[in-house]
PDB file of C-alpha atoms in Angstrom:
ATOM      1  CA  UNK A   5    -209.549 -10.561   3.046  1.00  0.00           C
ATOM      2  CA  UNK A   6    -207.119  -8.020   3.588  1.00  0.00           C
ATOM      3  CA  UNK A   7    -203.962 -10.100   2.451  1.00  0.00           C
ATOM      4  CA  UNK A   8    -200.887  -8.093   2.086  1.00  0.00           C
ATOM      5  CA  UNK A   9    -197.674  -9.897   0.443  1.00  0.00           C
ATOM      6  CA  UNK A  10    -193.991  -9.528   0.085  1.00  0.00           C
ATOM      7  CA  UNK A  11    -191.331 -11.165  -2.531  1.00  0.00           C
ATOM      8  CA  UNK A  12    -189.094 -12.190  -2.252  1.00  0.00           C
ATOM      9  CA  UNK A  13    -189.683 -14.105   1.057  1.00  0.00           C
ATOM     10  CA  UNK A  14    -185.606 -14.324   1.283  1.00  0.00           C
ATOM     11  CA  UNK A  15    -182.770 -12.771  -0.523  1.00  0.00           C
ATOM     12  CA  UNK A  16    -179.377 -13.295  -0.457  1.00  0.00           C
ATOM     13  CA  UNK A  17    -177.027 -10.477  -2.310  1.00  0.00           C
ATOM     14  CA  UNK A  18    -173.617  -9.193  -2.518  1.00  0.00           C
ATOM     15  CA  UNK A  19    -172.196  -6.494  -1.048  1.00  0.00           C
ATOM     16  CA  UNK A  20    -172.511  -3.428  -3.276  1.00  0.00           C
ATOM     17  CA  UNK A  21    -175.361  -4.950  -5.429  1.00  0.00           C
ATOM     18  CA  UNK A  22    -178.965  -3.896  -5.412  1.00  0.00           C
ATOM     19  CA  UNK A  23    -181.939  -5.752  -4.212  1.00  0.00           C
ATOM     20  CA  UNK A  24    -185.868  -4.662  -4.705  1.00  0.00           C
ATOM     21  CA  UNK A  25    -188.665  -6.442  -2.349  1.00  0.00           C
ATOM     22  CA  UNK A  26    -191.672  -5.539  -3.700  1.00  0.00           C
ATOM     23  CA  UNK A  27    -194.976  -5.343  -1.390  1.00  0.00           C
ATOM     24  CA  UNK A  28    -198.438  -6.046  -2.777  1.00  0.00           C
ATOM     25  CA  UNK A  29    -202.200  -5.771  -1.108  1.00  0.00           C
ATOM     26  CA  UNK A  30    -204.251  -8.496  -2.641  1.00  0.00           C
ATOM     27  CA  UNK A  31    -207.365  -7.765  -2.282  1.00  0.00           C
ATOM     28  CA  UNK A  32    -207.872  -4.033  -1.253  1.00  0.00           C
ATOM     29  CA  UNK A  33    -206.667  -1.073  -2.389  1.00  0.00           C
ATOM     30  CA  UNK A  34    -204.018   0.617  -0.022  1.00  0.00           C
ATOM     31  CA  UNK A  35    -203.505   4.322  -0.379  1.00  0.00           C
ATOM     32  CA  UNK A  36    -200.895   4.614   2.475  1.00  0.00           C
ATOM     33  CA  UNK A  37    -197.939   2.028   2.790  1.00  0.00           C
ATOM     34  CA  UNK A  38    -195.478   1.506   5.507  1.00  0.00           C
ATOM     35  CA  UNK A  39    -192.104   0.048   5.597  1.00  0.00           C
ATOM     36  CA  UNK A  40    -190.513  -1.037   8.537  1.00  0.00           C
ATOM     37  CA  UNK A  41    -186.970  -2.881   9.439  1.00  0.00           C
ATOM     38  CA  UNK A  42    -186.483  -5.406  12.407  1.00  0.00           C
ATOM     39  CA  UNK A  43    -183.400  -6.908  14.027  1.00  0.00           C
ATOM     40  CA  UNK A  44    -183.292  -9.661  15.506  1.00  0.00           C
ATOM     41  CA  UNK A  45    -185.301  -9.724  18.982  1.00  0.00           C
ATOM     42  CA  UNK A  46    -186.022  -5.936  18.264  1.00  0.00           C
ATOM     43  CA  UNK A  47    -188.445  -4.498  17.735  1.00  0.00           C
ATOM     44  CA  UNK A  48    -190.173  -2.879  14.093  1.00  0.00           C
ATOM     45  CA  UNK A  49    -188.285   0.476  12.727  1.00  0.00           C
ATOM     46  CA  UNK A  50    -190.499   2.906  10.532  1.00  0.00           C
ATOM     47  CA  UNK A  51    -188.421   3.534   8.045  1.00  0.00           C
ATOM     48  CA  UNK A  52    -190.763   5.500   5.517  1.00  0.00           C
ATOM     49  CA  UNK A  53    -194.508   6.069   5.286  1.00  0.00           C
ATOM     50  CA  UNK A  54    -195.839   6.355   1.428  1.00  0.00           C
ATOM     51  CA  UNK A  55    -198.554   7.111  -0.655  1.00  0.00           C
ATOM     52  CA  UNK A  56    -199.620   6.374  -3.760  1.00  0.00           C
ATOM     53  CA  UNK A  57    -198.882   8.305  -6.533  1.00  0.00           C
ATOM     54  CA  UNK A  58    -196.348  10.532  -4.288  1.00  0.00           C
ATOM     55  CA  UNK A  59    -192.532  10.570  -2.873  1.00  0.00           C
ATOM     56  CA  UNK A  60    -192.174   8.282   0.657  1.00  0.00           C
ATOM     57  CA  UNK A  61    -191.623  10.397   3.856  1.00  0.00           C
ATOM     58  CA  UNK A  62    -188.846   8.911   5.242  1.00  0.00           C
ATOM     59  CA  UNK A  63    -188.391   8.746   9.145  1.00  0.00           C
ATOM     60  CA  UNK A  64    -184.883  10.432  10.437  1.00  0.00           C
ATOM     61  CA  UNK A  65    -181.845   8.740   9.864  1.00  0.00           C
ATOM     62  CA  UNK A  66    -182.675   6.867   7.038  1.00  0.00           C
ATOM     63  CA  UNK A  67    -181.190   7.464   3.710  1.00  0.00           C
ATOM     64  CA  UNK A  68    -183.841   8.152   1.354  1.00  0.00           C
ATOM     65  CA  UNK A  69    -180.795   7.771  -1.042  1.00  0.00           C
ATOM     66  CA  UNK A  70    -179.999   4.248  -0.220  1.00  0.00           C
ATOM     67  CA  UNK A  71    -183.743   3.003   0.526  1.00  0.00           C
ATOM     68  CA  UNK A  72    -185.600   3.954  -2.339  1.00  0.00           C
ATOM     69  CA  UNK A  73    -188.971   3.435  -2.190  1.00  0.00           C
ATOM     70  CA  UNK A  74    -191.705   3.768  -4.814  1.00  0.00           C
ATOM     71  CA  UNK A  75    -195.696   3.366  -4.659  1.00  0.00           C
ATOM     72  CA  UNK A  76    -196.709   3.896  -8.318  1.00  0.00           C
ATOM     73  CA  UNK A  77    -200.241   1.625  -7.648  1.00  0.00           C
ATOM     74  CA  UNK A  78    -202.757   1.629  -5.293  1.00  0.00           C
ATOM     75  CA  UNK A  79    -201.495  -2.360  -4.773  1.00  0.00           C
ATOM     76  CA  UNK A  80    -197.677  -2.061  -5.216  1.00  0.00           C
ATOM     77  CA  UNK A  81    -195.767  -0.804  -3.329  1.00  0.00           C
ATOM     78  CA  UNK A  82    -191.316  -1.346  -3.721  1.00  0.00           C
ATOM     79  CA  UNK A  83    -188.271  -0.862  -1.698  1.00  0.00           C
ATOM     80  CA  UNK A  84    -185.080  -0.981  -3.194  1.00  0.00           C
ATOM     81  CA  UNK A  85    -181.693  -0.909  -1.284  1.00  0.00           C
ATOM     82  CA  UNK A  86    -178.866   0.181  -3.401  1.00  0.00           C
ATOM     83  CA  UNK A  87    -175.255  -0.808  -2.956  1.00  0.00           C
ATOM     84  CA  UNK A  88    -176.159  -2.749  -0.195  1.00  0.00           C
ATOM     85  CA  UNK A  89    -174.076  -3.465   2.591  1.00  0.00           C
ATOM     86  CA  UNK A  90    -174.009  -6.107   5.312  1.00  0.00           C
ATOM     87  CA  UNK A  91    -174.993  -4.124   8.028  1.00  0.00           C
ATOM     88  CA  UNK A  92    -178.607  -3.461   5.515  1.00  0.00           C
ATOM     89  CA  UNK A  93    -179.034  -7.572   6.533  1.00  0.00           C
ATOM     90  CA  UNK A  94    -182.402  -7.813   8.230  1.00  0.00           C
ATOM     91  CA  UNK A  95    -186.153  -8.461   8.286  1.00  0.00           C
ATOM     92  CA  UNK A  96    -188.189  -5.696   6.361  1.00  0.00           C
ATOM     93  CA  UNK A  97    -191.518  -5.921   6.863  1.00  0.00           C
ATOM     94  CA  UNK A  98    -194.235  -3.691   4.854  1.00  0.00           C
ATOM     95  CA  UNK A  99    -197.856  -2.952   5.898  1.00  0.00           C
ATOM     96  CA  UNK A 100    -200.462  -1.324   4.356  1.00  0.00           C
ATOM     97  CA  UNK A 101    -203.893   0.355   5.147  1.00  0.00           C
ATOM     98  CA  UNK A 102    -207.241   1.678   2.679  1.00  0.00           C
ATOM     99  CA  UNK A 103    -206.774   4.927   3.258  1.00  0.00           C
ATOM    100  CA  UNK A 104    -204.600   7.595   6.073  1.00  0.00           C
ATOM    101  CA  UNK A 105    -207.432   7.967   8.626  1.00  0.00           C
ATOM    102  CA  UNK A 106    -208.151   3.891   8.344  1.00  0.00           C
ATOM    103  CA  UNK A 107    -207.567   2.173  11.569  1.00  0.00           C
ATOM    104  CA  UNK A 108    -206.574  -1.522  10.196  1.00  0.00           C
ATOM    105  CA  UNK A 109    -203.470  -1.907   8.727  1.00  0.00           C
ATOM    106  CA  UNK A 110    -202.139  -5.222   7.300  1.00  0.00           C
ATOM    107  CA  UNK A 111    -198.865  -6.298   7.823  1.00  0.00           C
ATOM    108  CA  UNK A 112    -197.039  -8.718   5.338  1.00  0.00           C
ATOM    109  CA  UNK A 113    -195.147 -11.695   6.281  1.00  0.00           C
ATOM    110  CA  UNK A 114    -191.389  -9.770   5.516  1.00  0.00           C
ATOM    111  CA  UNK A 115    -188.653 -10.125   3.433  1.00  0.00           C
ATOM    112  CA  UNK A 116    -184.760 -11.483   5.257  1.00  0.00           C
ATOM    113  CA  UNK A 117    -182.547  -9.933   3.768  1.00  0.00           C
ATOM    114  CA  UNK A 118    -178.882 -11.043   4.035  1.00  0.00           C
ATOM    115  CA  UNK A 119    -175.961  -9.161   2.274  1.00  0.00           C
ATOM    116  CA  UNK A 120    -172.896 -11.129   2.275  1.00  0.00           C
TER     117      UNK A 120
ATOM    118  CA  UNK B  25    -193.903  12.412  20.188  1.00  0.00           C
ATOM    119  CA  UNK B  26    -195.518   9.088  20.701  1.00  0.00           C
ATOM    120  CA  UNK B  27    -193.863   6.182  22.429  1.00  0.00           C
ATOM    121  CA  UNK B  28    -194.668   2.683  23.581  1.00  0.00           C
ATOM    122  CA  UNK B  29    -193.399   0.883  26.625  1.00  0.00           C
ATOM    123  CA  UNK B  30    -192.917  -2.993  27.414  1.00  0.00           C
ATOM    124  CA  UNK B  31    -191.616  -3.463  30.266  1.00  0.00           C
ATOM    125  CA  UNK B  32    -191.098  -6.906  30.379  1.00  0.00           C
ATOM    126  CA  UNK B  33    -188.335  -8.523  27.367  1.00  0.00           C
ATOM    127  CA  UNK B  34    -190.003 -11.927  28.615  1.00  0.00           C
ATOM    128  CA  UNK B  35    -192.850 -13.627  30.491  1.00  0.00           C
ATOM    129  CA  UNK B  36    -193.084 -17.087  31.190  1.00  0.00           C
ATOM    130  CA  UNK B  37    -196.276 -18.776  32.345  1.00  0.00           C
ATOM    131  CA  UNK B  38    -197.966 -22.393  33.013  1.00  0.00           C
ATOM    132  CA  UNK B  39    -200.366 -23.612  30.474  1.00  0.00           C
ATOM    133  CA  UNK B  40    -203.633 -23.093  31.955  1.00  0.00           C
ATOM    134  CA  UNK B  41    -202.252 -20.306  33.617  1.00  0.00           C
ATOM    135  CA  UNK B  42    -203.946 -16.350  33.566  1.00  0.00           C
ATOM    136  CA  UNK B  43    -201.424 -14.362  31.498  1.00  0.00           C
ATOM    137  CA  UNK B  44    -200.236 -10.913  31.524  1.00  0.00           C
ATOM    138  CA  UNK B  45    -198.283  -8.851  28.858  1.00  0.00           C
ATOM    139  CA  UNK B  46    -197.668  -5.578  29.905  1.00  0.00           C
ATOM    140  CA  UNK B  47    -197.927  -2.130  28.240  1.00  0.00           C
ATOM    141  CA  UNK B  48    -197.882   0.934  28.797  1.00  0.00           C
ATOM    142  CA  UNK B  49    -198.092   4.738  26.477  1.00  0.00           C
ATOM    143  CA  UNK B  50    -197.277   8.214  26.004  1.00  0.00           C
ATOM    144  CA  UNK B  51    -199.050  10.605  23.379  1.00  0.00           C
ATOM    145  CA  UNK B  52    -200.188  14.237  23.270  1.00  0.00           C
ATOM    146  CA  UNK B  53    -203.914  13.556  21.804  1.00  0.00           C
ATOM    147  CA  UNK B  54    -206.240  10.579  21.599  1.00  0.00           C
ATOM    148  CA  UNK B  55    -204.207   7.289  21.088  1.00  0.00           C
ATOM    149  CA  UNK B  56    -205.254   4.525  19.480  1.00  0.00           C
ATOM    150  CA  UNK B  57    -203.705   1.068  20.904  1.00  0.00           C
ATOM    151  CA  UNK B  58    -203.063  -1.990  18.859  1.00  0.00           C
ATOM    152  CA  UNK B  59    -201.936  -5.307  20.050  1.00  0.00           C
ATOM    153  CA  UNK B  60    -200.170  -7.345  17.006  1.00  0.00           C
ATOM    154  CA  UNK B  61    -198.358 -10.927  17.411  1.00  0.00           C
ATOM    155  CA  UNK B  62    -195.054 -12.342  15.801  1.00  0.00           C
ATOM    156  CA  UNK B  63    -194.038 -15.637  15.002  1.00  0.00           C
ATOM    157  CA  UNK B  64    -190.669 -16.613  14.258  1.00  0.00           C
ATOM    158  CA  UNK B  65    -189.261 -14.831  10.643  1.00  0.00           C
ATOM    159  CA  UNK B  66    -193.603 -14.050  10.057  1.00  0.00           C
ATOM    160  CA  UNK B  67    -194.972 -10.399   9.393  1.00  0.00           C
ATOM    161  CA  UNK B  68    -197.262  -9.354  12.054  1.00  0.00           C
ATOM    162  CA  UNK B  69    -200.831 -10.504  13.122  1.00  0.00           C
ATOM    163  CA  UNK B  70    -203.256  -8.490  14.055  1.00  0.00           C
ATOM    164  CA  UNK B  71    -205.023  -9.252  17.875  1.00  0.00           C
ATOM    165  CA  UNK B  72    -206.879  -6.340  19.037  1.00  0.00           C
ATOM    166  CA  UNK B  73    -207.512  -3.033  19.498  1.00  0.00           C
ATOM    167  CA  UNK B  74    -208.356   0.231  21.232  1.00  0.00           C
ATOM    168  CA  UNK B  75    -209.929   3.037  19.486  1.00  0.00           C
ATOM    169  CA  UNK B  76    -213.056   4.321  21.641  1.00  0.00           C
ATOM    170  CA  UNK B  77    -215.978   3.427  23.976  1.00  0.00           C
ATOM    171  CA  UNK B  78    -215.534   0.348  25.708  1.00  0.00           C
ATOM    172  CA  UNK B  79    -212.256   0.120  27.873  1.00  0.00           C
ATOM    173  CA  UNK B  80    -212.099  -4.061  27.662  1.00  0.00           C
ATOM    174  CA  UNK B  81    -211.564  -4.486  24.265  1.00  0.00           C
ATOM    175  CA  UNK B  82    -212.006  -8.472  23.117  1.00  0.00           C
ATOM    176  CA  UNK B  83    -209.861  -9.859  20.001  1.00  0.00           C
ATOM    177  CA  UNK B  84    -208.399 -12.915  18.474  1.00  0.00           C
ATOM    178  CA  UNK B  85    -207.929 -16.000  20.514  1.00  0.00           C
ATOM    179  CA  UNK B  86    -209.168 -15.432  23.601  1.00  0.00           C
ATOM    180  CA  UNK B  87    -207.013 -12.682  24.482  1.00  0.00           C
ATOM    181  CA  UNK B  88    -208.163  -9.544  25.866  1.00  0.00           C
ATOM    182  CA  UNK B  89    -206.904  -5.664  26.612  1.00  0.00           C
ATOM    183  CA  UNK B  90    -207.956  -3.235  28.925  1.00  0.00           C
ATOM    184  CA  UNK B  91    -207.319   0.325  28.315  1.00  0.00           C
ATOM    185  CA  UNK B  92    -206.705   2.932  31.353  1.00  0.00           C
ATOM    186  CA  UNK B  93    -205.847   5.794  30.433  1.00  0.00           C
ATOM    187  CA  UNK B  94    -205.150   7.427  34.090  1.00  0.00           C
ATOM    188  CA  UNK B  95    -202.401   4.994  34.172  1.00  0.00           C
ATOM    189  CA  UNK B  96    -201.690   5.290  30.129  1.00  0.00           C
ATOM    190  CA  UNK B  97    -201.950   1.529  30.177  1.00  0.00           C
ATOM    191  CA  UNK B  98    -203.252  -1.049  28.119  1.00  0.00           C
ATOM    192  CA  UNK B  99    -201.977  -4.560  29.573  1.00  0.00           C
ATOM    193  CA  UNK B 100    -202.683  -7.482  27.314  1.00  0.00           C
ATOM    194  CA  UNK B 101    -204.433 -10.570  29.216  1.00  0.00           C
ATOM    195  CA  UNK B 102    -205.754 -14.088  29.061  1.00  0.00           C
ATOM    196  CA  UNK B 103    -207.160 -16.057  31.417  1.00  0.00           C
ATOM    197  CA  UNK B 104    -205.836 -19.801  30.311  1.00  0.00           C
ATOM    198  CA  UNK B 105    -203.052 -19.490  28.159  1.00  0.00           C
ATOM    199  CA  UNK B 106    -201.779 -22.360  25.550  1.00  0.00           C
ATOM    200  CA  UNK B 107    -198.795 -23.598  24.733  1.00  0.00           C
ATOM    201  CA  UNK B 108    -199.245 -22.410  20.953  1.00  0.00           C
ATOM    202  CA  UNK B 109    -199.470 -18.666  22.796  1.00  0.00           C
ATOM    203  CA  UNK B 110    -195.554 -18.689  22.800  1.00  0.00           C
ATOM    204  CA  UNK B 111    -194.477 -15.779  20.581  1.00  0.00           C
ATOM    205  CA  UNK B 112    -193.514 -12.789  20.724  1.00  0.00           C
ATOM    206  CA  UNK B 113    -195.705  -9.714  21.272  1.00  0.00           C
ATOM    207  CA  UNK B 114    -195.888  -6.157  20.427  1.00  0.00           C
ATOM    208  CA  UNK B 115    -198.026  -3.032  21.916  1.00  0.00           C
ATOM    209  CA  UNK B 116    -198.111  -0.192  19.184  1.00  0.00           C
ATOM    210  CA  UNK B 117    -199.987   3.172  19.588  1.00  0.00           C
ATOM    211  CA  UNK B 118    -201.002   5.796  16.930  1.00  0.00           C
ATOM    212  CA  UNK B 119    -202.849   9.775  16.747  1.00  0.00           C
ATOM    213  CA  UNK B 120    -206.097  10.353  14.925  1.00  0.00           C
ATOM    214  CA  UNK B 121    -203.808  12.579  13.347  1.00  0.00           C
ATOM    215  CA  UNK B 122    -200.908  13.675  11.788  1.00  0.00           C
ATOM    216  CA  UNK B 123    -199.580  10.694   9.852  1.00  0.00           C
ATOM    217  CA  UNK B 124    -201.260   8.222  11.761  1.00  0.00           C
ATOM    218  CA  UNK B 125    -198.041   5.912  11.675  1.00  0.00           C
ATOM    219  CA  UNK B 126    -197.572   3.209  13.941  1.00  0.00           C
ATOM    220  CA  UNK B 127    -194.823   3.300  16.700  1.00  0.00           C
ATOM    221  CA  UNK B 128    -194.250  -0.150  18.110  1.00  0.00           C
ATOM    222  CA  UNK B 129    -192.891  -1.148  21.964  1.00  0.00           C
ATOM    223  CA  UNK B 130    -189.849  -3.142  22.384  1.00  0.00           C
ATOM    224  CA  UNK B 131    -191.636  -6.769  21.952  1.00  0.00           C
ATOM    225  CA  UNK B 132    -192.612  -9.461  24.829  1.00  0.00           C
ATOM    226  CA  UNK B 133    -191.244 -12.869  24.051  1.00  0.00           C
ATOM    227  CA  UNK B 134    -194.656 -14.902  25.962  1.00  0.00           C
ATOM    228  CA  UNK B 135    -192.888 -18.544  26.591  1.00  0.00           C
ATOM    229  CA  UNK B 136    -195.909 -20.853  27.973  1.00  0.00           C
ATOM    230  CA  UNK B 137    -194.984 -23.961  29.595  1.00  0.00           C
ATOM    231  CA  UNK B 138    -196.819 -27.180  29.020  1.00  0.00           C
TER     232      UNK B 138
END
């Protein structure tokens, strides 16, 4: 149980497109979603914490603008990165957990993104 | 604020060997600890972790955590690591409050030798 996926597993887009990476849970409902960003041999970023049904709290310095980020389900969560740029190339990574005071929380197996 | 340190980028260690991956915490209220491991372009996997009562916590594949909070610590351990231990390895701490949002350490890359 607790099976959290991402998709696509890698993307490949051109500068000044868009590209969405949508994050499911499987087989639990998730209330609170996380997404986070990773360079290489760094470690995880929070970029924005959201819950369902309401707008993502983003962490400071990211562009809310750029990354949008929408959890209309209790199973779906999606980031989109507009007009993306090669310096947005990198591993996002979502996680999820049942509800805000939960203590698990599932991590999906992330999304490479490269913008070329 | 909450923040996680890991001292060490790297630790390299015989198989068979005890092994050691340090960590150590600062928060302003209760912290819960979490130990997750990474393998190359994978999400995270969940080991072990801290929350209350018992300060030697036991998780996933023999490995083990001891929380001391005098020294804010909460080292990661093993007594006879495995070659198919190499991987990288993160210490993250959260409140009981507030958001409740993970912060992560830097990462240990564990290399174990055959």
């Amino acid at each position: 149980g607790a099976v959290v996926s991402q998709h696509p597993s890698r993307v490949i887009c051109k500068s000044g497109t868009s590209v969405k990476i949508e994050c499911r849970s499987l087989d639990f409902q998730a209330t609170t979603m996380f997404w986070y960003r990773q360079f290489p041999k760094q470690s995880l970023m929070l970029m924005a914490t959201s819950n369902e049904g309401s707008k993502a709290t983003y962490e400071q310095g990211v562009e809310k603008d750029k990354f949008l980020i929408n959890h209309a389900s209790l199973t779906l969560s999606t980031l989109t990165v507009t007009s993306a740029h090669p310096e947005d190339s990198s591993f996002y990574i979502c996680s999820a957990r049942v509800s805000a005071a939960s203590y698990e929380q599932y991590f999906g197996p992330g999304t490479r993104l490269t913008v070329t | 604020a909450q923040s996680v340190a890991q001292p060490e980028d790297q630790v390299n260690v015989a198989e068979g060997n005890p092994l050691t991956v340090k960590c150590t915490y600062s928060v302003s209220g209760n912290p819960y600890l979490f130990w997750y491991v990474q393998y190359p372009n994978r999400g995270l996997q969940f080991l072990l972790k801290y929350i209350t009562g018992d300060n030697l916590v036991k998780g996933s594949y023999g490995f083990e955590a001891e929380f001391n909070k005098s020294q804010t610590s909460f080292h990661l351990k093993k007594p006879s690591a495995l070659v198919s231990d190499s991987a990288l390895y993160f210490c993250a701490v959260r409140l009981d409050t507030g958001r409740r949002a993970l912060t992560f350490g830097s990462g240990t890359r564990l290399q174990v030798q055959p």
